XYZ file of C-alpha atoms in Angstrom:
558
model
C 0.000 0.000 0.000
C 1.443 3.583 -0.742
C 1.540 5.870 1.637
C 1.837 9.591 1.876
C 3.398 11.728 5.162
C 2.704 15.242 4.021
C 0.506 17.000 6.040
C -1.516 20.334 6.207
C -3.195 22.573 8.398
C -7.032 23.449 7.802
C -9.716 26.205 8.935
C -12.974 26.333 7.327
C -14.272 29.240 5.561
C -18.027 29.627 3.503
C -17.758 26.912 0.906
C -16.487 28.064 -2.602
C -17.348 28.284 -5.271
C -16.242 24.835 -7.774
C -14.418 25.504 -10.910
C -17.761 24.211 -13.051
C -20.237 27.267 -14.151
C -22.980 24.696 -13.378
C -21.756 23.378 -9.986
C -24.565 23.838 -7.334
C -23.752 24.579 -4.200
C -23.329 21.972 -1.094
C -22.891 18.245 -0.944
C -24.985 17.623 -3.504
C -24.486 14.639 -4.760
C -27.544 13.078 -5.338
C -26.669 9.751 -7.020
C -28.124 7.209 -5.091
C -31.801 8.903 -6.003
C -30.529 8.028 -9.975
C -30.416 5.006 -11.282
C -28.244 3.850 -14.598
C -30.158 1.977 -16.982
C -29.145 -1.444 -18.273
C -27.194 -1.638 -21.278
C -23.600 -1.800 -22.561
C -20.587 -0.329 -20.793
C -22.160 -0.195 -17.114
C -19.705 0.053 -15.667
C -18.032 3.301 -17.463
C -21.781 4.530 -17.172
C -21.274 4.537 -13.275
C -18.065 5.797 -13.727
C -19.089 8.726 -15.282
C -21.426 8.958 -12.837
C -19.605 8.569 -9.347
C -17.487 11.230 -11.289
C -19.939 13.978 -12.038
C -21.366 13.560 -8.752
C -18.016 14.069 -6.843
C -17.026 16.761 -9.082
C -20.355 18.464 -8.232
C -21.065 17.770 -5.124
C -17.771 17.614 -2.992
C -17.253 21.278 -0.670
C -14.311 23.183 -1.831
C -13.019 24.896 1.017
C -9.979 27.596 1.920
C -6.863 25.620 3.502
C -3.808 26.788 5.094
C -0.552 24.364 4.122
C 3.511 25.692 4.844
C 1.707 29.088 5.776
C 0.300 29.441 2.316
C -3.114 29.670 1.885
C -4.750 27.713 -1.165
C -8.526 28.155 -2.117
C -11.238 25.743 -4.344
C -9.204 22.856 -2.203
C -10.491 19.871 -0.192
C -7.868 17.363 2.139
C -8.140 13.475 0.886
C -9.203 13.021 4.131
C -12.471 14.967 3.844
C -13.221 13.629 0.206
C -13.018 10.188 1.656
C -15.272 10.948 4.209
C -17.971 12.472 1.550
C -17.181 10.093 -1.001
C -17.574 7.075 1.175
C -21.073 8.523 2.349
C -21.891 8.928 -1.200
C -21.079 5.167 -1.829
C -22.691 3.611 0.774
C -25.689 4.889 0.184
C -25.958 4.262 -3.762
C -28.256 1.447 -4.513
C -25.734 0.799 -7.100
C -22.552 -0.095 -4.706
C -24.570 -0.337 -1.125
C -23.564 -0.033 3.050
C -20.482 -2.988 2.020
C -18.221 -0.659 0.751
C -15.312 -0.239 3.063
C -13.362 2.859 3.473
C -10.392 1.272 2.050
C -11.826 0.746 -1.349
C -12.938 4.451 -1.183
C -9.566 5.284 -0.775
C -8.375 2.916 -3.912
C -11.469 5.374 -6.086
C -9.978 8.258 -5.270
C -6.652 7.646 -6.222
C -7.987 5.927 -9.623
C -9.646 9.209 -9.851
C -5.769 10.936 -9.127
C -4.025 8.313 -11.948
C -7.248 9.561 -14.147
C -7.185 12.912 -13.593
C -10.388 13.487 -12.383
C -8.301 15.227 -9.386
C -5.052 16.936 -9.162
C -2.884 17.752 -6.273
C -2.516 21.613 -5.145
C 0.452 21.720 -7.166
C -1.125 20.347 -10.506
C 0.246 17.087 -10.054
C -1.632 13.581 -10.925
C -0.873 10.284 -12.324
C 1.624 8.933 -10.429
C 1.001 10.739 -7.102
C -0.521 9.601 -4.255
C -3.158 9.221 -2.294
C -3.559 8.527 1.317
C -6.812 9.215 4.245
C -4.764 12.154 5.576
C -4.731 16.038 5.051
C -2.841 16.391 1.455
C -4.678 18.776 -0.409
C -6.001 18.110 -3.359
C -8.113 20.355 -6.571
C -10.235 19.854 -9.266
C -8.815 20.306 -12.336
C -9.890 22.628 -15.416
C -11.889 20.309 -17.061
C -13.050 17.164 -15.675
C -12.429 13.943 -18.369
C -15.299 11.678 -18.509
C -14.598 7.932 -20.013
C -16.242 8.353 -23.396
C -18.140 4.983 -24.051
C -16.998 2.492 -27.073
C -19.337 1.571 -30.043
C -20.314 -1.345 -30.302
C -19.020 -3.778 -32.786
C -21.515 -4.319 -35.332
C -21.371 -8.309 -35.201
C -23.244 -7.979 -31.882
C -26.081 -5.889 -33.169
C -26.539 -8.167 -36.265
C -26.948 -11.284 -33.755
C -29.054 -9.231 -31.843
C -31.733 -11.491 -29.350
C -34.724 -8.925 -31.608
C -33.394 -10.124 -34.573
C -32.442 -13.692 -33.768
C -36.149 -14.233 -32.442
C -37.266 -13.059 -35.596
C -35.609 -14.872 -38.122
C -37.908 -17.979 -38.977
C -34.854 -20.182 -39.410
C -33.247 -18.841 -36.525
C -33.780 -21.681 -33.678
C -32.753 -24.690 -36.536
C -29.802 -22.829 -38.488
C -27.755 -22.232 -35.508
C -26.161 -25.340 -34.959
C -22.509 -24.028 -35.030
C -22.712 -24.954 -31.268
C -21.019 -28.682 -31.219
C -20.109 -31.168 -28.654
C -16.378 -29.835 -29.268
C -17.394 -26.459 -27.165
C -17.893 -29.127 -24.502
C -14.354 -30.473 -24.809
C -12.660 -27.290 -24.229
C -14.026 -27.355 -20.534
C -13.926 -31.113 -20.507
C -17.005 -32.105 -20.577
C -19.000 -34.532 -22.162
C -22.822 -34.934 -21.445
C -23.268 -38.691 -20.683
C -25.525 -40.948 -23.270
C -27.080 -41.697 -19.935
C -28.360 -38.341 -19.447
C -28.679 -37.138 -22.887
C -31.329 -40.586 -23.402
C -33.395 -39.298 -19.991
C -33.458 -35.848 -20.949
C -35.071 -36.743 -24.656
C -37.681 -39.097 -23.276
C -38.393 -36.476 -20.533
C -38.926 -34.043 -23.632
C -39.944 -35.445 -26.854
C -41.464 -38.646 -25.743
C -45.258 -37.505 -24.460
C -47.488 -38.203 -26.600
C -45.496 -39.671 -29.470
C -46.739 -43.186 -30.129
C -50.044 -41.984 -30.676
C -49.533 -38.746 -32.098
C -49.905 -39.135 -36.049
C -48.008 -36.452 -38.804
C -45.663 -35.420 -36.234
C -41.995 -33.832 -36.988
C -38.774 -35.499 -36.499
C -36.852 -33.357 -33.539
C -33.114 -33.710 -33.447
C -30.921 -32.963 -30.300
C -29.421 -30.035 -31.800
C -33.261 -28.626 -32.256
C -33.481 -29.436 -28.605
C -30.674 -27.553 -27.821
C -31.894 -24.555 -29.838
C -34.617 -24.175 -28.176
C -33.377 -24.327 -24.616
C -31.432 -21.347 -26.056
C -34.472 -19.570 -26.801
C -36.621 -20.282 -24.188
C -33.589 -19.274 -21.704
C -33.368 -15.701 -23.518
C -37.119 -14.780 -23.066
C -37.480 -15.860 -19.771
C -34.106 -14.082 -18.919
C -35.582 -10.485 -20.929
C -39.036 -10.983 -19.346
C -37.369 -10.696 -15.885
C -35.083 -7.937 -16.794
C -37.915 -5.804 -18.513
C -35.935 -4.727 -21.279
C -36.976 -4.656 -25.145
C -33.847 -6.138 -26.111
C -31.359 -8.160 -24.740
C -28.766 -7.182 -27.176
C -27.029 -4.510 -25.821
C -25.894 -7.367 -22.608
C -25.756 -10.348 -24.356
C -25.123 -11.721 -27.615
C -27.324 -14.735 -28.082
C -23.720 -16.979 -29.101
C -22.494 -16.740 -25.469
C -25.610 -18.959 -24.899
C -24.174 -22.256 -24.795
C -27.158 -24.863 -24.589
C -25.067 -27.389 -23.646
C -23.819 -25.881 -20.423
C -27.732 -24.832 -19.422
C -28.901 -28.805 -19.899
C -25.645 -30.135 -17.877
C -26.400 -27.711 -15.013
C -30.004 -28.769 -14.722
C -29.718 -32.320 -14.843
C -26.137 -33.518 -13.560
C -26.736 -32.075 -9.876
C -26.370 -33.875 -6.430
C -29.439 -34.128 -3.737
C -27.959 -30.517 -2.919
C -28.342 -29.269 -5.916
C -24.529 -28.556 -6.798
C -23.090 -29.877 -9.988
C -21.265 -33.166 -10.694
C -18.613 -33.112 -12.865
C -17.898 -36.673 -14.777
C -14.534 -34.928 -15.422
C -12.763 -34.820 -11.893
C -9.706 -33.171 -13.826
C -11.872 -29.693 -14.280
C -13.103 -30.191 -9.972
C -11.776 -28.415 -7.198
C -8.444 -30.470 -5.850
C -8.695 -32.357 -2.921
C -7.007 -30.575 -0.827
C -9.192 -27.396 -1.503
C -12.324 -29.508 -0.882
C -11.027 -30.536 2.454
C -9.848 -27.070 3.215
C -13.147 -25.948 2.451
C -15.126 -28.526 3.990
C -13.029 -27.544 7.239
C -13.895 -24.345 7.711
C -17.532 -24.367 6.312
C -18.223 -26.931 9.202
C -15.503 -25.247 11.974
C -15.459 -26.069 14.850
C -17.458 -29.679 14.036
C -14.940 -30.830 11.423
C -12.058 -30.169 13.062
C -11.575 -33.963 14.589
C -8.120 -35.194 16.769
C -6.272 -35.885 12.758
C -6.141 -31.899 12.133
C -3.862 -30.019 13.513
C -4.838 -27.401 16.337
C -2.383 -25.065 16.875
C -3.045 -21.092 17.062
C -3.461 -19.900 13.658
C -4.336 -23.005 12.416
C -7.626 -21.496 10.858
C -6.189 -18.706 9.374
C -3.216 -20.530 7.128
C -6.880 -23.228 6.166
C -8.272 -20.036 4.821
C -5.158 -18.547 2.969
C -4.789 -22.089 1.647
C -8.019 -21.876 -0.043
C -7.862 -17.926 -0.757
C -4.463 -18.551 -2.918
C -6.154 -21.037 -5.330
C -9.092 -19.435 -6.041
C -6.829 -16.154 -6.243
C -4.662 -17.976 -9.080
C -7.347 -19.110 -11.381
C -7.206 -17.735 -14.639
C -10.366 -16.090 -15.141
C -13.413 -15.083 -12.704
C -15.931 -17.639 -11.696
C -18.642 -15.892 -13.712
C -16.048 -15.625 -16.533
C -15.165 -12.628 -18.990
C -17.679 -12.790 -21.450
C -21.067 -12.324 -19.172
C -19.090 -9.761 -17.293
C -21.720 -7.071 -18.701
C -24.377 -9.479 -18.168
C -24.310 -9.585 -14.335
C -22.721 -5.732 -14.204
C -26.119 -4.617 -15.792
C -28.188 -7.287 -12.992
C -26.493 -5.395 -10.615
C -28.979 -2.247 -11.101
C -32.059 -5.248 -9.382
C -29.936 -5.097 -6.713
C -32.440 -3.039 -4.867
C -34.790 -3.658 -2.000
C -37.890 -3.476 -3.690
C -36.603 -5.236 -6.837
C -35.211 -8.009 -4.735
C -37.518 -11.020 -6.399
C -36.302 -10.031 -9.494
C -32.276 -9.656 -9.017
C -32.663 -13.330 -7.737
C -34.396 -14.599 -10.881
C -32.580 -13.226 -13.444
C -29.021 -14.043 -11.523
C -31.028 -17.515 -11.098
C -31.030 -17.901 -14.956
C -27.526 -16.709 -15.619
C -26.045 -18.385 -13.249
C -27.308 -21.102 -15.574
C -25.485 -20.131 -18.093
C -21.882 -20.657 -16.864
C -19.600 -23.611 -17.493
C -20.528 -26.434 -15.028
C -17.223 -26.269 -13.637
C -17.687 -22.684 -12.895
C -20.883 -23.207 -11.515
C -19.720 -25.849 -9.163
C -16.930 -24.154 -7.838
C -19.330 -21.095 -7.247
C -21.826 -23.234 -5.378
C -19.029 -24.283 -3.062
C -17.463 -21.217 -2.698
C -21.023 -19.298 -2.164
C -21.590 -22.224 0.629
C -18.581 -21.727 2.807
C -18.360 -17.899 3.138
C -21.981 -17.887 3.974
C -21.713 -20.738 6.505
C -18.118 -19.017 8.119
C -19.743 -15.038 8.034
C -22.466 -16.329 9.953
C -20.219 -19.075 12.670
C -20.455 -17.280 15.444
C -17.649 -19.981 16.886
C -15.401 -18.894 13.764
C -12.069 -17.611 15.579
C -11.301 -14.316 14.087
C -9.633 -14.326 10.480
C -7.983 -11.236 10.290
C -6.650 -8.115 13.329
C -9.075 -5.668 11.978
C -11.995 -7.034 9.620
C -14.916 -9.032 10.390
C -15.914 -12.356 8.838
C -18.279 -10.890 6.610
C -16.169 -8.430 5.297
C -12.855 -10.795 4.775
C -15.149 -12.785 2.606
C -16.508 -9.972 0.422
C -12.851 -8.143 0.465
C -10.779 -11.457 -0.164
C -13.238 -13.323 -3.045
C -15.507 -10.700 -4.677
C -12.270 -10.131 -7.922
C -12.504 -14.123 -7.938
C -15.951 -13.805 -8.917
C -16.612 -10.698 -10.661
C -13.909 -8.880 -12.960
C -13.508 -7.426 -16.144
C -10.892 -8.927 -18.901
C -9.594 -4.738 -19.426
C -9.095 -2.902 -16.097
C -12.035 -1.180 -14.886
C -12.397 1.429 -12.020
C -14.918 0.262 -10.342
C -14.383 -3.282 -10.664
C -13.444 -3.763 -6.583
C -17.105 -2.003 -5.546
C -19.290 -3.459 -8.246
C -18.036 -6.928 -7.432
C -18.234 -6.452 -3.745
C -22.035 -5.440 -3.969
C -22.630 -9.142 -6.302
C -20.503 -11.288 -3.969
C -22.599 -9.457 -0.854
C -25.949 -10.462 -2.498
C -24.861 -14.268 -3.467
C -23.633 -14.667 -0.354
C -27.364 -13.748 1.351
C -29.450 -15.321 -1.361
C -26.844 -18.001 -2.796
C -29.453 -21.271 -1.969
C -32.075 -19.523 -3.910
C -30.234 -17.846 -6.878
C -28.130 -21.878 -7.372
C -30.975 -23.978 -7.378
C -32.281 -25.418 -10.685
C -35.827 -23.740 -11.847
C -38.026 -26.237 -12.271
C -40.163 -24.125 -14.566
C -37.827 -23.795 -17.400
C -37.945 -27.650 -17.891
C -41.302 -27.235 -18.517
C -41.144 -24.030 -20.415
C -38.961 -26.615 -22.986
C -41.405 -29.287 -22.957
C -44.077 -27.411 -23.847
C -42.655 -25.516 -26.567
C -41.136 -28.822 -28.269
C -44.601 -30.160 -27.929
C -45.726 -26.987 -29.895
C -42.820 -27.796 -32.645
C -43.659 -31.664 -32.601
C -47.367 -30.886 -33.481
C -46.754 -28.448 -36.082
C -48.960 -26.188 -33.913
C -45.961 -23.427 -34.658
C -45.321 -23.576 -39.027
C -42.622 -20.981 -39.049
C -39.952 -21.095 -36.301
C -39.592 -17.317 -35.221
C -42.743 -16.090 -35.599
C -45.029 -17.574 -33.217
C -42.533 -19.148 -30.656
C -44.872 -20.222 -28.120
C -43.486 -20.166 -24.517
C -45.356 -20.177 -21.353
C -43.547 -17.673 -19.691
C -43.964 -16.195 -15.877
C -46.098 -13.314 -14.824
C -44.525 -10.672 -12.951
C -45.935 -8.050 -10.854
C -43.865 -4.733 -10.251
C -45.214 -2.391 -7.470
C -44.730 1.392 -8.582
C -41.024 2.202 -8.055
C -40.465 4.829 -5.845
C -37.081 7.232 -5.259
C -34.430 5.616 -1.926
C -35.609 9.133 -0.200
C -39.593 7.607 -0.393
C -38.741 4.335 0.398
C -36.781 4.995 3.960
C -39.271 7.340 4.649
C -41.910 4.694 4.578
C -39.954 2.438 6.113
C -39.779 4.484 9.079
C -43.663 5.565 9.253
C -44.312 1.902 8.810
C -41.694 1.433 11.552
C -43.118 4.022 14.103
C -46.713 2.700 13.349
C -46.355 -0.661 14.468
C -44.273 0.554 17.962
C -47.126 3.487 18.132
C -49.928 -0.148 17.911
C -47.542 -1.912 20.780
C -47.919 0.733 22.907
C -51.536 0.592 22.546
C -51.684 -2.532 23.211
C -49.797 -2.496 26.500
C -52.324 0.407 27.737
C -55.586 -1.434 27.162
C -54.300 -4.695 28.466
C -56.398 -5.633 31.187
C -54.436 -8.469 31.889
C -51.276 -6.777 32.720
C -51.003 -6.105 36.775
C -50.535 -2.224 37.566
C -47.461 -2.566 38.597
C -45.983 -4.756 35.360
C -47.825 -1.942 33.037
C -45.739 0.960 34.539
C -42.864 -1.287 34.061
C -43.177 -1.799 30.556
C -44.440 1.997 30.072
C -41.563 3.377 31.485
C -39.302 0.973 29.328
C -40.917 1.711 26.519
C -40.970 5.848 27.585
C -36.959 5.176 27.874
C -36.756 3.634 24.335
C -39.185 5.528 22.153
C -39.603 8.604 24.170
C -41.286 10.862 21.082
C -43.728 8.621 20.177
C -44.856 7.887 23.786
C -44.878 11.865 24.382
C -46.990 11.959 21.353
C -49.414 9.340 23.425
C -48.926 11.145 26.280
C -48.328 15.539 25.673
C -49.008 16.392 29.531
C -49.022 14.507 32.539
C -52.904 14.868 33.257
C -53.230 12.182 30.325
C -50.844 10.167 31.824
C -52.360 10.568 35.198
C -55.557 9.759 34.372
C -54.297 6.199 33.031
C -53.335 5.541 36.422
C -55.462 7.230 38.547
C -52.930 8.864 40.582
C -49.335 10.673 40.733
C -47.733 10.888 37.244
C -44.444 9.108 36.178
C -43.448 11.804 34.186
C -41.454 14.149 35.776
C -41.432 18.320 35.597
C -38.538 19.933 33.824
C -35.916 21.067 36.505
C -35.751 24.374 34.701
C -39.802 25.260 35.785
C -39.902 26.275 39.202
C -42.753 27.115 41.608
C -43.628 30.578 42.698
C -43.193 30.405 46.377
C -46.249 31.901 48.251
C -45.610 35.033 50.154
C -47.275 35.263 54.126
C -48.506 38.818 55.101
C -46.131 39.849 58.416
C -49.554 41.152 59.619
C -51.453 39.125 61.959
């Protein structure tokens, strides 16, 4: 970690005015009440973002340094403070983000100019939580956002859904793809999945079509992309996805080669997790109950298990999501939201889907034993200063989520996924039942000839979803605490007209209660007549010491 030494000496004027014409004034940056659309380049979107916003909204102040004065200036210290407010409450990066990784931001923002230091100096200065002073400079660069390549927009999902040869041209998809992960789909499975499919019906169905296995697989492509756009709500899936990346194979393998648990079994052992790791990981998902008389118990044991299993998954080559759907679950990460929660889970249900079985696998393990060790209360402590919770998010969340180019915000966008897996990981890593049946419906359809051109009336029963009107962050806390205060404002009416209750418990609770929520019970009670009168005699509510009573004056004359 680089460090910096050089220190300065503040007072605090009226704010200043910023460099921009159209800076407002005050802390004003509103971000977490916007929200950046799905679509292509995310994350340089939020970039551009989390830059405007800090450019607008951070206080420029007057600051003394070496007896010079230097206005339009802020300390690093004070933009970490602001910018790591401004973080932890965007929907977009939530309350995980750790002051170190604000730190890391800003001085990305120093290599990218978006800040100078007093002296005009950036790129390879430094950046520390301390009182350097730092500027904005003349003009603030914003990343400008690639175009895409025009292969993607020709495989579009619109226009591969509407091509009537679409679903039985693209067979370019063969069992070789398979062989580059090592896997093979067993003849075992591959004969259970087509009688599960393509058998209903067939003996006695007369002037039915022939379906092949690649037709199969074609249309677990399809049905995968509608279901995946009807959750997201988007027109178009092509600005995320190109429909290519959609390996059928992989989506089949993952649904039907899975253990009582759910987690996938590779017929490959050379593309599993070693042994070792497995054991590691088996040993501290089940700490202290795994840890029999064979294992060793000296002090630090745990920590060298976990560093052990941290430096493989550190060392593999790509993230467990992989580089292609990196914009897929970058754009997901807008759901991420409390009252779009259902729908984050479903559409990271499907994608997960869509990942190389050995990928998957090691993701269902790993997603396993961080949950199971953040919430061991018996876990010995990992590391001197960070929780569980936090060593889990900080140490795996690049093993999961990363781009193939650097990107800035890489660190926090990957920290907020690896945070919601890690609370939701049983639901979003189970197999859907309803997109086997989605399949076996539509081949039905196909089988019958009830669909003549491919394309054009795909038929596929797909979910109904119900969205509540969205509202802004600012709405949604402030119903959560009138809903909040209305159900403690109902308890305390319900302590006051329980007969039940002895005298002598009620004033127990009451004054309990007064102790805790002492607004709303002086909203139940404004003087201490009301309060007396619940009683029936001397109230519990004491005078202020500051109102004193007029003593009564005696004449001297008798």
């Amino acid at each position: 970690m680089r460090t910096s030494k050089q220190r300065s000496e503040c007072n605090f004027p009226p704010p200043c005015t910023a460099p921009d014409a159209d800076r407002p004034p005050g802390p004003v940056g509103r971000m977490e009440t916007r929200s950046v659309p799905p679509g292509p380049y995310r994350a340089t979107k939020l970039w551009n973002e989390v830059t405007t916003s800090f450019r607008a909204g951070m206080p420029l102040r007057k600051h003394r340094q070496h007896f010079k004065k230097y206005g339009n200036c802020f300390t690093a210290g004070e933009a970490v403070d602001w910018l790591y407010d401004l973080l932890r409450n965007n929907s977009n990066f939530g309350p995980e983000v750790t002051r170190q990784q604000t730190i890391q931001l800003l001085r990305k923002f120093l290599k990218n100019h978006v800040i100078e230091d007093i002296k005009g100096r950036w790129g390879s200065e430094n950046l520390d939580d301390n009182s350097q002073l730092f500027r904005f400079p003349a003009n603030s660069p914003l990343k400008t956002l690639p175009r895409r390549h025009p292969e993607l927009r020709k495989n579009s999902v619109e226009n591969f859904s509407k091509d009537k040869d679409s679903i039985f041209k693209l067979r370019n998809l063969s069992r070789r793809t398979l062989k580059t992960h090592g896997l093979q789909l067993s003849q075992e499975n591959i004969e259970h999945m087509n009688c599960e499919i393509i058998n209903e019906d067939q003996e006695n169905s007369i002037g039915n079509r022939e379906i092949s296995q690649k037709d199969v697989e074609e249309v677990w492509r399809y049905i995968i992309l509608i279901y995946l756009q009807t959750t997201l709500g988007v027109s178009s899936l092509e600005e995320v996805i190109n429909p290519k990346q959609v390996i059928p194979q992989y989506i089949m393998y993952n649904m039907t080669n899975t253990s009582k648990r759910g987690v996938v079994i590779l017929q490959d052992k050379s593309d599993d997790l070693p042994h070792w790791v497995l054991s590691a990981m088996k040993c501290l998902a089940n700490w202290p109950r795994s840890n029999d008389m064979n294992n060793p118990t000296y002090v630090g044991f745990e920590r060298d298990v976990f560093r052990t299993i941290a430096d493989y998954f550190l060392g593999l080559p790509e993230p467990l999501l992989t580089f292609e759907y990196y914009e897929l679950f970058v754009n997901i990460l807008g759901l991420l939201q409390p009252h779009l929660e259902r729908v984050a889970i479903d559409a990271l249900q499907l994608c997960c889907l869509l990942l190389p079985p050995p990928n998957r696998r090691k993701l269902q393990l790993l997603m396993r034993m961080i949950s199971r060790m953040s919430q061991n209360v018996d876990m010995p402590q990992l590391h001197d200063t960070m929780g569980t919770r936090s060593l889990m998010i900080h140490t795996f969340s690049r093993c999961v989520l990363c781009c193939s180019e650097e990107v800035d915000l890489d660190e926090l966008l990957a920290a907020r996924l690896v945070s919601f897996l890690m609370d939701h990981h049983q639901e979003i890593l189970q197999v859907p039942s309803y997109l086997q049946s989605a399949v076996e419906k539509h081949l039905d359809y196909l089988k019958k000839g009830h669909i003549k051109n491919p394309g054009d009336e795909l038929i596929a029963p797909l979910p109904t979803y119900s969205y509540c009107m969205q509202i802004s962050a600012q709405e949604f806390d402030e119903q959560k605490v009138s809903t909040s205060q209305a159900a403690i404002a109902e308890l305390l009416e319900n302590i006051i007209k329980n007969k039940s209750l002895p005298l002598k418990e009620k004033r127990k609770k009451l004054k309990q209660f007064q102790k805790e929520y002492p607004l709303i019970y002086q909203k139940r009670f404004p003087t201490t007549e009301s309060e007396a009168a619940l009683f029936g005699d001397k109230p519990t509510i004491k005078q202020p010491m500051l109102i004193l009573r007029k003593p009564k004056f005696r004449s001297i004359r008798y």
